[in-house]
mmCIF file with all atom_site columns, C-alpha atoms in Angstrom:
data_model
loop_
_atom_site.group_PDB
_atom_site.id
_atom_site.type_symbol
_atom_site.label_atom_id
_atom_site.label_alt_id
_atom_site.label_comp_id
_atom_site.label_asym_id
_atom_site.label_entity_id
_atom_site.label_seq_id
_atom_site.pdbx_PDB_ins_code
_atom_site.Cartn_x
_atom_site.Cartn_y
_atom_site.Cartn_z
_atom_site.occupancy
_atom_site.B_iso_or_equiv
_atom_site.pdbx_formal_charge
_atom_site.auth_seq_id
_atom_site.auth_comp_id
_atom_site.auth_asym_id
_atom_site.auth_atom_id
_atom_site.pdbx_PDB_model_num
ATOM 1   C CA . MET I 1 1   ? 0.034   -0.196  0.020   1.00 76.00 ? 247 MET I CA 1
ATOM 2   C CA . PRO I 1 2   ? 1.241   3.377   -0.876  1.00 78.00 ? 248 PRO I CA 1
ATOM 3   C CA . THR I 1 3   ? 2.255   5.516   2.106   1.00 81.00 ? 249 THR I CA 1
ATOM 4   C CA . CYS I 1 4   ? 2.897   8.759   0.472   1.00 83.00 ? 250 CYS I CA 1
ATOM 5   C CA . LEU I 1 5   ? 3.046   10.228  -3.168  1.00 87.00 ? 251 LEU I CA 1
ATOM 6   C CA . PRO I 1 6   ? 5.385   8.768   -5.327  1.00 89.00 ? 252 PRO I CA 1
ATOM 7   C CA . LEU I 1 7   ? 8.218   10.849  -7.025  1.00 92.00 ? 253 LEU I CA 1
ATOM 8   C CA . VAL I 1 8   ? 7.671   12.444  -10.479 1.00 94.00 ? 254 VAL I CA 1
ATOM 9   C CA . LEU I 1 9   ? 10.361  11.772  -13.045 1.00 94.00 ? 255 LEU I CA 1
ATOM 10  C CA . ARG I 1 10  ? 10.969  14.775  -15.224 1.00 93.00 ? 256 ARG I CA 1
ATOM 11  C CA . ARG I 1 11  ? 13.924  16.849  -15.906 1.00 93.00 ? 257 ARG I CA 1
ATOM 12  C CA . CYS I 1 12  ? 14.599  20.300  -14.250 1.00 91.00 ? 258 CYS I CA 1
ATOM 13  C CA . HIS I 1 13  ? 15.344  23.030  -16.662 1.00 90.00 ? 259 HIS I CA 1
ATOM 14  C CA . ALA I 1 14  ? 16.642  25.161  -13.879 1.00 90.00 ? 260 ALA I CA 1
ATOM 15  C CA . CYS I 1 15  ? 19.080  22.652  -12.239 1.00 90.00 ? 261 CYS I CA 1
ATOM 16  C CA . ALA I 1 16  ? 19.227  19.474  -14.365 1.00 85.00 ? 262 ALA I CA 1
ATOM 17  C CA . SER I 1 17  ? 17.892  17.276  -11.375 1.00 91.00 ? 263 SER I CA 1
ATOM 18  C CA . GLU I 1 18  ? 15.469  14.414  -12.535 1.00 93.00 ? 264 GLU I CA 1
ATOM 19  C CA . ARG I 1 19  ? 13.071  14.023  -9.427  1.00 94.00 ? 265 ARG I CA 1
ATOM 20  C CA . PHE I 1 20  ? 9.923   16.165  -8.801  1.00 95.00 ? 266 PHE I CA 1
ATOM 21  C CA . ARG I 1 21  ? 8.372   16.232  -5.495  1.00 94.00 ? 267 ARG I CA 1
ATOM 22  C CA . ALA I 1 22  ? 4.390   16.289  -5.561  1.00 92.00 ? 268 ALA I CA 1
ATOM 23  C CA . ASN I 1 23  ? 2.891   17.670  -2.614  1.00 87.00 ? 269 ASN I CA 1
ATOM 24  C CA . GLY I 1 24  ? -1.076  17.911  -3.864  1.00 89.00 ? 270 GLY I CA 1
ATOM 25  C CA . ARG I 1 25  ? -1.437  21.283  -4.429  1.00 94.00 ? 271 ARG I CA 1
ATOM 26  C CA . PHE I 1 26  ? -2.947  21.829  -7.556  1.00 96.00 ? 272 PHE I CA 1
ATOM 27  C CA . ARG I 1 27  ? -3.662  25.760  -9.363  1.00 96.00 ? 273 ARG I CA 1
ATOM 28  C CA . VAL I 1 28  ? -6.518  26.562  -10.996 1.00 95.00 ? 274 VAL I CA 1
ATOM 29  C CA . ASN I 1 29  ? -7.383  29.394  -13.877 1.00 94.00 ? 275 ASN I CA 1
ATOM 30  C CA . ALA I 1 30  ? -10.114 30.424  -15.628 1.00 91.00 ? 276 ALA I CA 1
ATOM 31  C CA . HIS I 1 31  ? -10.482 32.085  -19.097 1.00 89.00 ? 277 HIS I CA 1
ATOM 32  C CA . HIS I 1 32  ? -14.442 33.301  -19.573 1.00 88.00 ? 278 HIS I CA 1
ATOM 33  C CA . LYS I 1 33  ? -15.803 29.914  -20.030 1.00 92.00 ? 279 LYS I CA 1
ATOM 34  C CA . LEU I 1 34  ? -12.462 27.957  -20.742 1.00 95.00 ? 280 LEU I CA 1
ATOM 35  C CA . ILE I 1 35  ? -10.768 26.249  -17.211 1.00 95.00 ? 281 ILE I CA 1
ATOM 36  C CA . ASP I 1 36  ? -6.981  25.170  -17.053 1.00 96.00 ? 282 ASP I CA 1
ATOM 37  C CA . ALA I 1 37  ? -6.064  22.993  -14.000 1.00 96.00 ? 283 ALA I CA 1
ATOM 38  C CA . TRP I 1 38  ? -2.007  22.478  -13.024 1.00 96.00 ? 284 TRP I CA 1
ATOM 39  C CA . LEU I 1 39  ? -0.756  20.146  -10.197 1.00 96.00 ? 285 LEU I CA 1
ATOM 40  C CA . LEU I 1 40  ? 2.288   21.688  -8.845  1.00 96.00 ? 286 LEU I CA 1
ATOM 41  C CA . ALA I 1 41  ? 5.723   19.550  -8.401  1.00 95.00 ? 287 ALA I CA 1
ATOM 42  C CA . LEU I 1 42  ? 8.704   20.869  -6.442  1.00 95.00 ? 288 LEU I CA 1
ATOM 43  C CA . CYS I 1 43  ? 12.138  20.390  -7.552  1.00 94.00 ? 289 CYS I CA 1
ATOM 44  C CA . THR I 1 44  ? 14.362  18.272  -5.489  1.00 94.00 ? 290 THR I CA 1
ATOM 45  C CA . GLY I 1 45  ? 17.419  19.418  -5.975  1.00 92.00 ? 291 GLY I CA 1
ATOM 46  C CA . CYS I 1 46  ? 16.451  23.695  -6.554  1.00 93.00 ? 292 CYS I CA 1
ATOM 47  C CA . GLY I 1 47  ? 13.196  23.774  -5.301  1.00 91.00 ? 293 GLY I CA 1
ATOM 48  C CA . ASP I 1 48  ? 11.882  25.149  -8.337  1.00 93.00 ? 294 ASP I CA 1
ATOM 49  C CA . THR I 1 49  ? 8.017   24.363  -9.256  1.00 94.00 ? 295 THR I CA 1
ATOM 50  C CA . THR I 1 50  ? 7.251   22.363  -12.708 1.00 93.00 ? 296 THR I CA 1
ATOM 51  C CA . LYS I 1 51  ? 2.827   22.228  -13.839 1.00 95.00 ? 297 LYS I CA 1
ATOM 52  C CA . LEU I 1 52  ? 1.914   18.680  -14.831 1.00 96.00 ? 298 LEU I CA 1
ATOM 53  C CA . THR I 1 53  ? -1.066  19.547  -16.794 1.00 96.00 ? 299 THR I CA 1
ATOM 54  C CA . VAL I 1 54  ? -4.389  18.170  -15.790 1.00 96.00 ? 300 VAL I CA 1
ATOM 55  C CA . LEU I 1 55  ? -6.705  20.190  -17.521 1.00 95.00 ? 301 LEU I CA 1
ATOM 56  C CA . GLU I 1 56  ? -6.654  22.330  -20.688 1.00 94.00 ? 302 GLU I CA 1
ATOM 57  C CA . ARG I 1 57  ? -8.310  24.893  -22.002 1.00 95.00 ? 303 ARG I CA 1
ATOM 58  C CA . ALA I 1 58  ? -11.484 23.008  -21.213 1.00 94.00 ? 304 ALA I CA 1
ATOM 59  C CA . ASN I 1 59  ? -14.856 24.360  -21.015 1.00 94.00 ? 305 ASN I CA 1
ATOM 60  C CA . VAL I 1 60  ? -16.183 24.842  -17.432 1.00 92.00 ? 306 VAL I CA 1
ATOM 61  C CA . ARG I 1 61  ? -19.110 23.243  -18.134 1.00 93.00 ? 307 ARG I CA 1
ATOM 62  C CA . SER I 1 62  ? -17.746 19.686  -19.189 1.00 94.00 ? 308 SER I CA 1
ATOM 63  C CA . VAL I 1 63  ? -15.783 19.981  -15.825 1.00 94.00 ? 309 VAL I CA 1
ATOM 64  C CA . PRO I 1 64  ? -18.055 18.209  -13.171 1.00 94.00 ? 310 PRO I CA 1
ATOM 65  C CA . PRO I 1 65  ? -18.525 20.330  -10.599 1.00 93.00 ? 311 PRO I CA 1
ATOM 66  C CA . GLY I 1 66  ? -17.073 17.666  -8.171  1.00 95.00 ? 312 GLY I CA 1
ATOM 67  C CA . LEU I 1 67  ? -13.788 17.702  -9.595  1.00 94.00 ? 313 LEU I CA 1
ATOM 68  C CA . LEU I 1 68  ? -13.199 21.176  -9.326  1.00 94.00 ? 314 LEU I CA 1
ATOM 69  C CA . ASP I 1 69  ? -14.275 21.318  -6.121  1.00 95.00 ? 315 ASP I CA 1
ATOM 70  C CA . ARG I 1 70  ? -11.233 18.745  -5.416  1.00 95.00 ? 316 ARG I CA 1
ATOM 71  C CA . LEU I 1 71  ? -9.033  20.912  -7.639  1.00 95.00 ? 317 LEU I CA 1
ATOM 72  C CA . HIS I 1 72  ? -10.039 24.167  -5.509  1.00 95.00 ? 318 HIS I CA 1
ATOM 73  C CA . ALA I 1 73  ? -9.374  22.039  -1.469  1.00 95.00 ? 319 ALA I CA 1
ATOM 74  C CA . ASN I 1 74  ? -5.969  20.365  -3.163  1.00 94.00 ? 320 ASN I CA 1
ATOM 75  C CA . ASP I 1 75  ? -7.117  16.873  -2.684  1.00 93.00 ? 321 ASP I CA 1
ATOM 76  C CA . PRO I 1 76  ? -4.076  14.817  -1.827  1.00 90.00 ? 322 PRO I CA 1
ATOM 77  C CA . VAL I 1 77  ? -6.730  11.607  -3.034  1.00 89.00 ? 323 VAL I CA 1
ATOM 78  C CA . LEU I 1 78  ? -6.814  13.140  -6.283  1.00 93.00 ? 324 LEU I CA 1
ATOM 79  C CA . ALA I 1 79  ? -3.329  14.148  -6.575  1.00 93.00 ? 325 ALA I CA 1
ATOM 80  C CA . ALA I 1 80  ? -2.481  10.367  -6.088  1.00 90.00 ? 326 ALA I CA 1
ATOM 81  C CA . GLU I 1 81  ? -5.603  9.496   -8.267  1.00 90.00 ? 327 GLU I CA 1
ATOM 82  C CA . LEU I 1 82  ? -4.178  11.603  -11.129 1.00 93.00 ? 328 LEU I CA 1
ATOM 83  C CA . LEU I 1 83  ? -0.266  10.294  -10.709 1.00 92.00 ? 329 LEU I CA 1
ATOM 84  C CA . GLN I 1 84  ? -1.722  7.288   -11.723 1.00 87.00 ? 330 GLN I CA 1
ATOM 85  C CA . ASP I 1 85  ? -3.666  7.859   -14.608 1.00 91.00 ? 331 ASP I CA 1
ATOM 86  C CA . PRO I 1 86  ? -1.417  6.944   -17.685 1.00 90.00 ? 332 PRO I CA 1
ATOM 87  C CA . VAL I 1 87  ? -3.322  9.490   -19.475 1.00 94.00 ? 333 VAL I CA 1
ATOM 88  C CA . LEU I 1 88  ? -1.950  12.481  -17.903 1.00 94.00 ? 334 LEU I CA 1
ATOM 89  C CA . ARG I 1 89  ? 1.834   10.817  -17.068 1.00 93.00 ? 335 ARG I CA 1
ATOM 90  C CA . ARG I 1 90  ? 2.002   10.516  -21.095 1.00 95.00 ? 336 ARG I CA 1
ATOM 91  C CA . ARG I 1 91  ? 0.707   13.939  -21.472 1.00 95.00 ? 337 ARG I CA 1
ATOM 92  C CA . ASN I 1 92  ? 2.801   15.072  -19.622 1.00 95.00 ? 338 ASN I CA 1
ATOM 93  C CA . ARG I 1 93  ? 6.193   13.421  -20.223 1.00 94.00 ? 339 ARG I CA 1
ATOM 94  C CA . ILE I 1 94  ? 6.499   11.811  -16.748 1.00 94.00 ? 340 ILE I CA 1
ATOM 95  C CA . ALA I 1 95  ? 7.097   8.470   -15.425 1.00 92.00 ? 341 ALA I CA 1
ATOM 96  C CA . LEU I 1 96  ? 6.959   7.945   -11.298 1.00 90.00 ? 342 LEU I CA 1
ATOM 97  C CA . ASP I 1 97  ? 9.438   6.859   -9.006  1.00 89.00 ? 343 ASP I CA 1
ATOM 98  C CA . TRP I 1 98  ? 7.940   4.632   -6.353  1.00 85.00 ? 344 TRP I CA 1
ATOM 99  C CA . ASP I 1 99  ? 11.178  3.603   -4.374  1.00 83.00 ? 345 ASP I CA 1
ATOM 100 C CA . GLY I 1 100 ? 10.154  4.268   -0.482  1.00 77.00 ? 346 GLY I CA 1
ATOM 101 C CA . ALA I 1 101 ? 6.690   5.401   -1.248  1.00 74.00 ? 347 ALA I CA 1
ATOM 102 C CA . TRP I 1 102 ? 5.050   2.005   -0.015  1.00 78.00 ? 348 TRP I CA 1
ATOM 103 C CA . ARG I 1 103 ? 5.059   -0.532  2.402   1.00 77.00 ? 349 ARG I CA 1
ATOM 104 C CA . LEU I 1 104 ? 4.300   -4.152  2.928   1.00 75.00 ? 350 LEU I CA 1
ATOM 105 C CA . ASP I 1 105 ? 1.478   -5.088  5.082   1.00 73.00 ? 351 ASP I CA 1
ATOM 106 C CA . THR I 1 106 ? 0.861   -9.023  5.663   1.00 68.00 ? 352 THR I CA 1
ATOM 107 C CA . GLY I 1 107 ? -1.656  -8.973  8.070   1.00 63.00 ? 353 GLY I CA 1
ATOM 108 C CA . GLY I 1 108 ? 0.493   -11.086 10.529  1.00 58.00 ? 354 GLY I CA 1
ATOM 109 C CA . THR I 1 109 ? 2.956   -13.763 10.533  1.00 56.00 ? 355 THR I CA 1
ATOM 110 C CA . ASP I 1 110 ? 1.210   -17.038 12.331  1.00 56.00 ? 356 ASP I CA 1
ATOM 111 C CA . CYS I 1 111 ? 1.181   -18.865 8.932   1.00 56.00 ? 357 CYS I CA 1
ATOM 112 C CA . LEU I 1 112 ? 4.586   -19.425 8.611   1.00 56.00 ? 358 LEU I CA 1
ATOM 113 C CA . ASP I 1 113 ? 5.470   -22.404 10.203  1.00 63.00 ? 359 ASP I CA 1
ATOM 114 C CA . ARG I 1 114 ? 3.016   -24.339 7.739   1.00 71.00 ? 360 ARG I CA 1
ATOM 115 C CA . GLU I 1 115 ? 4.623   -26.717 4.974   1.00 78.00 ? 361 GLU I CA 1
ATOM 116 C CA . VAL I 1 116 ? 2.619   -25.353 2.282   1.00 82.00 ? 362 VAL I CA 1
ATOM 117 C CA . ILE I 1 117 ? 1.414   -21.792 2.370   1.00 82.00 ? 363 ILE I CA 1
ATOM 118 C CA . GLU I 1 118 ? -0.818  -20.187 -0.201  1.00 84.00 ? 364 GLU I CA 1
ATOM 119 C CA . VAL I 1 119 ? -0.456  -16.274 -0.158  1.00 83.00 ? 365 VAL I CA 1
ATOM 120 C CA . SER I 1 120 ? -3.050  -13.770 -2.943  1.00 84.00 ? 366 SER I CA 1
ATOM 121 C CA . VAL I 1 121 ? -1.336  -10.364 -2.947  1.00 84.00 ? 367 VAL I CA 1
ATOM 122 C CA . ARG I 1 122 ? -3.305  -7.420  -3.208  1.00 85.00 ? 368 ARG I CA 1
ATOM 123 C CA . PHE I 1 123 ? -2.363  -4.133  -4.284  1.00 83.00 ? 369 PHE I CA 1
ATOM 124 C CA . ALA I 1 124 ? -3.631  -0.901  -2.586  1.00 79.00 ? 370 ALA I CA 1
ATOM 125 C CA . ALA I 1 125 ? -2.793  1.722   -5.445  1.00 78.00 ? 371 ALA I CA 1
ATOM 126 C CA . ARG I 1 126 ? -1.317  0.520   -9.101  1.00 80.00 ? 372 ARG I CA 1
ATOM 127 C CA . ILE I 1 127 ? 2.414   0.059   -7.627  1.00 81.00 ? 373 ILE I CA 1
ATOM 128 C CA . PRO I 1 128 ? 4.812   -1.678  -10.012 1.00 84.00 ? 374 PRO I CA 1
ATOM 129 C CA . VAL I 1 129 ? 6.925   -4.169  -8.006  1.00 85.00 ? 375 VAL I CA 1
ATOM 130 C CA . ARG I 1 130 ? 8.629   -7.018  -8.725  1.00 86.00 ? 376 ARG I CA 1
ATOM 131 C CA . PRO I 1 131 ? 6.914   -10.235 -6.511  1.00 87.00 ? 377 PRO I CA 1
ATOM 132 C CA . VAL I 1 132 ? 10.588  -11.406 -6.027  1.00 89.00 ? 378 VAL I CA 1
ATOM 133 C CA . ARG I 1 133 ? 11.110  -8.011  -3.252  1.00 86.00 ? 379 ARG I CA 1
ATOM 134 C CA . LEU I 1 134 ? 7.602   -8.481  -2.181  1.00 84.00 ? 380 LEU I CA 1
ATOM 135 C CA . ILE I 1 135 ? 8.201   -12.195 -0.957  1.00 85.00 ? 381 ILE I CA 1
ATOM 136 C CA . ALA I 1 136 ? 11.771  -11.189 0.594   1.00 86.00 ? 382 ALA I CA 1
ATOM 137 C CA . GLU I 1 137 ? 10.039  -8.702  2.387   1.00 83.00 ? 383 GLU I CA 1
ATOM 138 C CA . GLY I 1 138 ? 7.012   -10.670 3.505   1.00 82.00 ? 384 GLY I CA 1
ATOM 139 C CA . PHE I 1 139 ? 9.210   -14.002 4.088   1.00 81.00 ? 385 PHE I CA 1
ATOM 140 C CA . GLY I 1 140 ? 12.258  -12.348 5.520   1.00 82.00 ? 386 GLY I CA 1
ATOM 141 C CA . LEU I 1 141 ? 14.535  -13.781 2.838   1.00 85.00 ? 387 LEU I CA 1
ATOM 142 C CA . SER I 1 142 ? 17.289  -12.852 0.722   1.00 89.00 ? 388 SER I CA 1
ATOM 143 C CA . ARG I 1 143 ? 16.365  -12.076 -2.929  1.00 88.00 ? 389 ARG I CA 1
ATOM 144 C CA . ALA I 1 144 ? 19.228  -15.166 -3.553  1.00 91.00 ? 390 ALA I CA 1
ATOM 145 C CA . GLU I 1 145 ? 16.858  -16.679 -1.406  1.00 90.00 ? 391 GLU I CA 1
ATOM 146 C CA . VAL I 1 146 ? 13.710  -16.328 -3.142  1.00 88.00 ? 392 VAL I CA 1
ATOM 147 C CA . GLY I 1 147 ? 15.485  -16.782 -6.343  1.00 89.00 ? 393 GLY I CA 1
ATOM 148 C CA . ARG I 1 148 ? 16.452  -20.523 -5.337  1.00 90.00 ? 394 ARG I CA 1
ATOM 149 C CA . LEU I 1 149 ? 13.188  -21.842 -4.066  1.00 89.00 ? 395 LEU I CA 1
ATOM 150 C CA . ILE I 1 150 ? 11.717  -20.305 -7.721  1.00 89.00 ? 396 ILE I CA 1
ATOM 151 C CA . GLU I 1 151 ? 14.356  -22.579 -9.647  1.00 90.00 ? 397 GLU I CA 1
ATOM 152 C CA . GLU I 1 152 ? 13.510  -25.705 -7.459  1.00 90.00 ? 398 GLU I CA 1
ATOM 153 C CA . GLY I 1 153 ? 10.251  -25.655 -7.594  1.00 88.00 ? 399 GLY I CA 1
ATOM 154 C CA . ASN I 1 154 ? 9.352   -24.663 -4.021  1.00 87.00 ? 400 ASN I CA 1
ATOM 155 C CA . LEU I 1 155 ? 7.934   -21.008 -5.236  1.00 88.00 ? 401 LEU I CA 1
ATOM 156 C CA . VAL I 1 156 ? 5.257   -21.222 -7.814  1.00 89.00 ? 402 VAL I CA 1
ATOM 157 C CA . SER I 1 157 ? 2.768   -18.492 -9.442  1.00 87.00 ? 403 SER I CA 1
ATOM 158 C CA . VAL I 1 158 ? 1.030   -18.358 -12.515 1.00 88.00 ? 404 VAL I CA 1
ATOM 159 C CA . VAL I 1 159 ? 2.690   -14.623 -13.231 1.00 87.00 ? 405 VAL I CA 1
ATOM 160 C CA . ARG I 1 160 ? 6.350   -14.340 -14.173 1.00 88.00 ? 406 ARG I CA 1
ATOM 161 C CA . LEU I 1 161 ? 7.435   -13.692 -10.676 1.00 85.00 ? 407 LEU I CA 1
ATOM 162 C CA . SER I 1 162 ? 10.525  -11.975 -11.386 1.00 84.00 ? 408 SER I CA 1
ATOM 163 C CA . ALA I 1 163 ? 9.008   -9.213  -13.312 1.00 86.00 ? 409 ALA I CA 1
ATOM 164 C CA . ARG I 1 164 ? 7.624   -6.264  -12.794 1.00 87.00 ? 410 ARG I CA 1
ATOM 165 C CA . LEU I 1 165 ? 3.564   -6.432  -11.880 1.00 86.00 ? 411 LEU I CA 1
ATOM 166 C CA . THR I 1 166 ? 1.049   -3.574  -10.739 1.00 84.00 ? 412 THR I CA 1
ATOM 167 C CA . GLY I 1 167 ? -2.216  -5.617  -10.228 1.00 85.00 ? 413 GLY I CA 1
ATOM 168 C CA . ASP I 1 168 ? -3.122  -8.682  -7.914  1.00 88.00 ? 414 ASP I CA 1
ATOM 169 C CA . PHE I 1 169 ? -1.297  -12.256 -7.972  1.00 87.00 ? 415 PHE I CA 1
ATOM 170 C CA . THR I 1 170 ? -1.073  -15.500 -5.992  1.00 87.00 ? 416 THR I CA 1
ATOM 171 C CA . PHE I 1 171 ? 1.616   -17.600 -5.304  1.00 87.00 ? 417 PHE I CA 1
ATOM 172 C CA . THR I 1 172 ? 2.364   -20.812 -3.632  1.00 87.00 ? 418 THR I CA 1
ATOM 173 C CA . LEU I 1 173 ? 5.586   -21.522 -1.118  1.00 84.00 ? 419 LEU I CA 1
ATOM 174 C CA . LYS I 1 174 ? 6.415   -24.943 0.025   1.00 83.00 ? 420 LYS I CA 1
ATOM 175 C CA . ARG I 1 175 ? 9.138   -25.210 2.709   1.00 72.00 ? 421 ARG I CA 1
#
């Protein structure tokens, strides 16, 4: 599950840094019947502000009132939703860096002494993570040990465990 907003990967025009921190603030500007809205992000190197386009020259009547209220209120949940929107990321030519912005909630460790463990992993947000890393952290193993378990056939899943995933999956661990 996410713990904070991810870093935005984009080159800063002032200091050549490549990381921006979105703080959930928006800027909304109206031009008669047209409206623009941006998500603001600060450069981690120099503190310069960049604007990520959310709405561009949209007719005010076409924008849902609830969305407009959330933009004016600087809703951090809306900022998280927008950062995960692939259309917004493509339009603004950005990528996200999720390192340190998520945590693993195992729900307890009472089943670790069983011979066969069936695990279902659910993502609270679309965070790209390698399942090998989640399994290693969840069971207190090294990634090399998890790789060895996969090679031996003691860790099986219908998904490729070495690739990045953003959706739910299940796996079985045999000890």
